[in-house]
CSV table of C-alpha atoms and ligand atoms in Angstrom, one decimal:
chain,number,residue,atom,x,y,z
A,228,UNK,CA,34.7,-162.0,84.4
A,229,UNK,CA,32.9,-158.8,82.9
A,230,UNK,CA,31.3,-159.7,79.5
A,231,UNK,CA,30.9,-157.0,76.8
A,232,UNK,CA,27.5,-155.9,76.6
A,233,UNK,CA,25.7,-156.3,72.9
A,234,UNK,CA,22.7,-154.5,72.0
A,235,UNK,CA,20.8,-155.6,68.5
A,236,UNK,CA,18.4,-154.2,66.4
A,237,UNK,CA,16.0,-157.3,64.8
A,238,UNK,CA,14.8,-154.9,62.1
A,239,UNK,CA,12.4,-158.1,60.6
A,240,UNK,CA,10.7,-157.4,57.6
A,241,UNK,CA,11.1,-153.6,57.5
A,242,UNK,CA,13.0,-150.6,55.5
A,243,UNK,CA,13.8,-150.6,51.9
A,244,UNK,CA,17.3,-150.4,50.9
A,245,UNK,CA,16.9,-146.6,50.7
A,246,UNK,CA,14.9,-146.2,53.9
A,247,UNK,CA,17.8,-148.6,55.5
A,248,UNK,CA,20.5,-146.2,54.4
A,249,UNK,CA,18.4,-143.3,55.7
A,250,UNK,CA,17.7,-145.0,59.2
A,251,UNK,CA,21.3,-145.8,59.7
A,252,UNK,CA,22.5,-142.2,58.9
A,253,UNK,CA,20.0,-141.0,61.6
A,254,UNK,CA,21.1,-143.7,63.9
A,255,UNK,CA,24.7,-143.5,63.5
A,256,UNK,CA,25.4,-140.6,66.0
A,257,UNK,CA,22.7,-141.9,68.4
A,258,UNK,CA,23.9,-145.0,68.8
A,259,UNK,CA,27.4,-144.4,69.0
A,260,UNK,CA,29.2,-145.7,72.3
A,261,UNK,CA,32.2,-147.4,73.4
A,262,UNK,CA,30.3,-149.7,76.0
A,263,UNK,CA,28.6,-152.2,74.1
A,264,UNK,CA,28.6,-153.7,70.6
A,265,UNK,CA,26.0,-152.5,68.2
A,266,UNK,CA,24.5,-154.7,65.6
A,267,UNK,CA,21.9,-153.9,62.8
A,268,UNK,CA,20.3,-156.9,61.9
A,269,UNK,CA,18.7,-155.8,58.6
A,270,UNK,CA,16.8,-157.6,55.8
A,271,UNK,CA,18.7,-159.7,53.0
A,272,UNK,CA,18.4,-156.9,50.3
A,273,UNK,CA,19.5,-154.0,52.8
A,274,UNK,CA,22.8,-155.7,53.8
A,275,UNK,CA,25.2,-154.3,51.0
A,276,UNK,CA,24.1,-150.5,51.6
A,277,UNK,CA,23.8,-151.3,55.1
A,278,UNK,CA,27.2,-152.3,55.2
A,279,UNK,CA,28.3,-149.1,53.1
A,280,UNK,CA,26.1,-146.6,55.3
A,281,UNK,CA,27.7,-148.3,58.5
A,282,UNK,CA,31.4,-147.9,57.1
A,283,UNK,CA,33.4,-145.5,60.0
A,284,UNK,CA,30.8,-146.1,62.7
A,285,UNK,CA,30.6,-148.6,65.5
A,286,UNK,CA,27.4,-150.2,63.7
A,287,UNK,CA,28.2,-153.9,63.0
A,288,UNK,CA,25.7,-155.2,60.2
A,289,UNK,CA,23.9,-158.6,60.9
A,290,UNK,CA,21.7,-160.8,58.6
A,291,UNK,CA,18.2,-162.4,60.4
A,292,UNK,CA,18.9,-165.6,58.8
A,293,UNK,CA,21.1,-168.1,56.8
A,294,UNK,CA,21.1,-171.2,55.2
A,295,UNK,CA,23.2,-174.3,56.2
A,296,UNK,CA,24.5,-175.4,53.1
A,297,UNK,CA,27.5,-174.0,51.2
A,298,UNK,CA,25.7,-173.2,47.7
A,299,UNK,CA,23.2,-174.7,45.1
A,300,UNK,CA,19.7,-175.3,44.3
A,301,UNK,CA,18.0,-173.9,47.4
A,302,UNK,CA,15.8,-171.1,45.7
A,303,UNK,CA,15.7,-168.2,47.8
A,304,UNK,CA,18.0,-168.9,50.2
A,305,UNK,CA,21.4,-167.2,51.3
A,306,UNK,CA,24.7,-168.9,51.5
A,307,UNK,CA,27.2,-168.1,54.4
A,308,UNK,CA,29.7,-166.9,52.1
A,309,UNK,CA,27.4,-164.7,50.6
A,310,UNK,CA,26.8,-162.9,53.9
A,311,UNK,CA,30.6,-162.8,54.7
A,312,UNK,CA,31.3,-161.2,51.4
A,313,UNK,CA,29.2,-158.8,52.0
A,314,UNK,CA,30.4,-157.7,55.3
A,315,UNK,CA,28.2,-159.4,57.5
A,316,UNK,CA,29.5,-160.6,61.2
A,317,UNK,CA,26.5,-161.2,62.9
A,318,UNK,CA,23.3,-163.7,62.0
A,319,UNK,CA,20.3,-164.2,64.0
A,320,UNK,CA,19.3,-168.1,63.9
A,321,UNK,CA,15.9,-169.6,65.3
A,322,UNK,CA,13.9,-166.6,65.8
A,323,UNK,CA,10.6,-167.7,67.3
A,324,UNK,CA,9.0,-165.9,63.9
A,325,UNK,CA,11.1,-168.4,61.7
A,326,UNK,CA,10.1,-171.1,64.0
A,327,UNK,CA,6.4,-170.4,63.9
A,328,UNK,CA,6.0,-169.2,60.3
A,329,UNK,CA,9.1,-170.9,58.4
A,330,UNK,CA,8.8,-174.5,60.1
A,331,UNK,CA,12.5,-174.1,61.6
A,332,UNK,CA,13.0,-176.7,64.1
A,333,UNK,CA,15.9,-177.2,66.9
A,334,UNK,CA,17.7,-179.4,64.6
A,335,UNK,CA,18.0,-177.0,61.6
A,336,UNK,CA,18.9,-174.3,64.3
A,337,UNK,CA,21.7,-176.5,65.2
A,338,UNK,CA,22.6,-177.0,61.5
A,339,UNK,CA,22.6,-173.3,61.1
A,340,UNK,CA,24.7,-172.5,64.0
A,341,UNK,CA,27.1,-175.1,63.1
A,342,UNK,CA,27.7,-173.8,59.9
A,343,UNK,CA,28.0,-169.7,61.0
A,344,UNK,CA,30.8,-171.0,63.4
A,345,UNK,CA,32.7,-172.5,60.1
A,346,UNK,CA,32.3,-169.1,58.6
A,347,UNK,CA,33.2,-167.0,61.6
A,348,UNK,CA,29.8,-165.5,61.7
A,349,UNK,CA,28.5,-164.9,65.4
A,350,UNK,CA,25.3,-166.6,65.7
A,351,UNK,CA,22.7,-164.9,67.7
A,352,UNK,CA,21.1,-168.1,68.8
A,353,UNK,CA,17.3,-167.2,70.0
A,354,UNK,CA,15.1,-169.3,72.6
A,355,UNK,CA,12.0,-168.6,74.4
A,356,UNK,CA,8.8,-170.2,75.5
A,357,UNK,CA,4.9,-169.5,74.5
A,358,UNK,CA,2.8,-167.9,77.0
A,359,UNK,CA,0.7,-171.6,77.4
A,360,UNK,CA,4.5,-172.8,78.5
A,361,UNK,CA,5.1,-170.2,80.9
A,362,UNK,CA,1.5,-171.1,82.4
A,363,UNK,CA,2.0,-174.5,82.7
A,364,UNK,CA,5.6,-174.2,84.6
A,365,UNK,CA,7.6,-175.6,81.8
A,366,UNK,CA,9.7,-172.8,80.7
A,367,UNK,CA,12.8,-173.7,81.6
A,368,UNK,CA,12.7,-177.1,80.8
A,369,UNK,CA,11.5,-175.6,77.3
A,370,UNK,CA,14.2,-173.5,76.7
A,371,UNK,CA,17.1,-175.8,78.2
A,372,UNK,CA,15.7,-178.5,75.4
A,373,UNK,CA,16.1,-175.5,72.9
A,374,UNK,CA,19.6,-174.7,74.0
A,375,UNK,CA,20.9,-178.3,74.4
A,376,UNK,CA,19.9,-178.9,70.8
A,377,UNK,CA,21.2,-175.8,69.0
A,378,UNK,CA,24.5,-176.3,70.8
A,379,UNK,CA,24.9,-179.9,69.6
A,380,UNK,CA,28.7,-180.6,68.7
A,381,UNK,CA,29.3,-177.0,69.3
A,382,UNK,CA,32.8,-176.7,70.7
A,383,UNK,CA,33.5,-174.8,74.0
A,384,UNK,CA,35.6,-172.3,72.2
A,385,UNK,CA,32.5,-171.6,69.3
A,386,UNK,CA,30.1,-171.9,72.5
A,387,UNK,CA,32.2,-168.9,74.5
A,388,UNK,CA,31.6,-166.7,71.2
A,389,UNK,CA,28.0,-167.1,70.6
A,390,UNK,CA,25.4,-164.9,71.5
A,391,UNK,CA,22.1,-166.3,72.7
A,392,UNK,CA,18.8,-164.4,72.9
A,393,UNK,CA,16.3,-165.2,75.3
A,394,UNK,CA,12.6,-163.9,74.1
A,395,UNK,CA,9.7,-165.1,75.3
A,396,UNK,CA,7.4,-165.2,72.5
A,397,UNK,CA,4.4,-163.7,74.7
A,398,UNK,CA,6.6,-160.3,74.9
A,399,UNK,CA,7.4,-160.0,71.2
A,400,UNK,CA,5.6,-157.1,69.6
A,401,UNK,CA,3.1,-157.0,72.4
A,402,UNK,CA,4.1,-154.4,74.5
A,403,UNK,CA,4.5,-156.9,77.3
A,404,UNK,CA,7.9,-157.0,78.6
A,405,UNK,CA,9.0,-159.7,81.0
A,406,UNK,CA,9.6,-158.6,84.6
A,407,UNK,CA,13.3,-157.9,85.2
A,408,UNK,CA,13.0,-160.7,87.9
A,409,UNK,CA,11.7,-163.0,84.8
A,410,UNK,CA,14.0,-162.2,82.2
A,411,UNK,CA,17.1,-162.7,84.7
A,412,UNK,CA,15.6,-166.1,86.3
A,413,UNK,CA,15.5,-167.8,82.5
A,414,UNK,CA,18.9,-166.2,81.4
A,415,UNK,CA,20.7,-167.3,84.6
A,416,UNK,CA,18.9,-170.8,83.7
A,417,UNK,CA,20.5,-170.5,80.3
A,418,UNK,CA,24.2,-169.9,81.6
A,419,UNK,CA,23.4,-172.9,84.1
A,420,UNK,CA,22.7,-174.9,81.2
A,421,UNK,CA,25.7,-174.0,79.2
A,422,UNK,CA,27.8,-174.7,82.3
A,423,UNK,CA,26.4,-178.2,82.7
A,424,UNK,CA,26.9,-179.2,79.2
A,425,UNK,CA,30.6,-177.3,79.0
A,426,UNK,CA,32.0,-175.6,82.1
A,427,UNK,CA,31.8,-172.7,84.4
A,428,UNK,CA,34.6,-170.7,82.1
A,429,UNK,CA,32.9,-171.3,79.0
A,430,UNK,CA,29.3,-170.5,80.5
A,431,UNK,CA,30.8,-167.3,81.9
A,432,UNK,CA,32.0,-166.2,78.3
A,433,UNK,CA,28.7,-166.6,76.8
A,434,UNK,CA,26.4,-163.1,76.2
A,435,UNK,CA,22.9,-163.6,77.0
A,436,UNK,CA,20.6,-161.0,75.6
A,437,UNK,CA,16.9,-160.3,76.7
A,438,UNK,CA,14.1,-159.8,74.1
A,439,UNK,CA,10.8,-159.1,73.9
A,440,UNK,CA,9.3,-155.3,74.0
A,441,UNK,CA,12.3,-153.7,75.3
A,442,UNK,CA,12.0,-149.9,75.2
A,443,UNK,CA,14.4,-147.0,76.4
A,444,UNK,CA,12.3,-146.9,79.8
A,445,UNK,CA,12.8,-150.5,80.4
A,446,UNK,CA,16.5,-151.4,78.8
A,447,UNK,CA,18.8,-149.9,82.0
A,448,UNK,CA,17.0,-152.3,84.4
A,449,UNK,CA,17.2,-155.5,82.5
A,450,UNK,CA,20.9,-154.9,81.1
A,451,UNK,CA,22.0,-154.3,84.7
A,452,UNK,CA,21.1,-157.7,85.7
A,453,UNK,CA,23.8,-160.2,86.5
A,454,UNK,CA,23.4,-162.6,83.5
A,455,UNK,CA,21.6,-160.2,81.1
A,456,UNK,CA,24.4,-158.7,78.6
A,457,UNK,CA,22.1,-156.6,76.2
A,458,UNK,CA,19.3,-157.2,74.2
A,459,UNK,CA,17.5,-158.2,70.9
A,460,UNK,CA,15.5,-155.3,70.0
A,461,UNK,CA,12.7,-155.2,67.7
A,462,UNK,CA,10.1,-152.3,66.9
A,463,UNK,CA,12.5,-149.9,69.1
A,464,UNK,CA,15.3,-150.5,66.9
A,465,UNK,CA,13.7,-148.7,64.0
A,466,UNK,CA,13.2,-145.5,65.9
A,467,UNK,CA,15.5,-142.7,67.3
A,468,UNK,CA,14.9,-144.6,71.0
A,469,UNK,CA,17.4,-147.2,69.8
A,470,UNK,CA,20.1,-144.9,70.5
A,471,UNK,CA,18.6,-144.4,74.1
A,472,UNK,CA,18.7,-148.0,74.3
A,473,UNK,CA,22.1,-148.5,73.6
A,474,UNK,CA,23.3,-145.7,75.9
A,475,UNK,CA,21.3,-146.9,78.8
A,476,UNK,CA,23.8,-146.9,81.2
A,477,UNK,CA,23.9,-143.1,80.5
A,478,UNK,CA,20.8,-142.0,79.2
A,479,UNK,CA,17.9,-141.0,82.3
A,480,UNK,CA,14.4,-141.5,81.8
A,481,UNK,CA,12.8,-138.4,83.4
A,482,UNK,CA,10.0,-138.9,85.5
A,483,UNK,CA,7.8,-136.0,85.3
A,484,UNK,CA,5.2,-136.8,87.9
B,177,LIG,P1,10.0,-156.5,69.8
B,177,LIG,O1,11.1,-155.9,70.4
B,177,LIG,O2,9.3,-155.5,69.1
B,177,LIG,O3,9.1,-156.9,71.1
B,177,LIG,O4,10.6,-157.9,69.0
B,177,LIG,C1,11.5,-158.4,69.8
B,177,LIG,C2,12.0,-159.3,69.1
B,177,LIG,O5,11.5,-160.6,68.6
B,177,LIG,C3,13.5,-159.1,68.6
B,177,LIG,O6,14.4,-160.3,67.9
């Protein structure tokens, strides 16, 4: 079965609303492709102008977070219906920065994943180990635990539509990209874990991204691995390089040596 690639930019806490519009206008022609889904996950305040700026293009707008309640006294949070009403179709859930700085646990991630599906928003569910965990040889155990809890009570029809982003924490924003073999190994283990919880057919449908210092130079090799269905890109998604990452299959890095 062939899975459609999905390449998402995670802008993190960058770009004011007017900068967001300018960046989308610059990137629009560069990220045009029929070979992959392209998603820009922008700060909450940028969503409305970003949806407007992306109209008529292949760019889908995603959020970087969402609360798991419908509405009410949750100061500062964004409800799922606010996202859908604004035109959002994807949401990043459980990014390691939210886990580290904002106390998100696997249980919170699970509540958010369930709520996203309830509202027909595709969750991009993040997982990934620390450097210590990798050095201790517990990467796969740890990631399996994150996945098992994140998808508790999620049905097989839902999980088949999910996107999982494997992002080793030591590779995020550090310039230290995981080797292709390391990335493929963990993405394959995630697919095996989904097959164990659900079944092979469901596992084959789930799209699994790699994230962590992806650049135009590394994208093609990473994204052509059997179990890697695209990427979640931070820093490089804010630059014209993102066009080369999205078009990794046609873009060639020229070696001038
Ligand atoms: P970088 O691509 O900047 O390493 O960020 C990766 C990331 O955290 C995407 O969610």
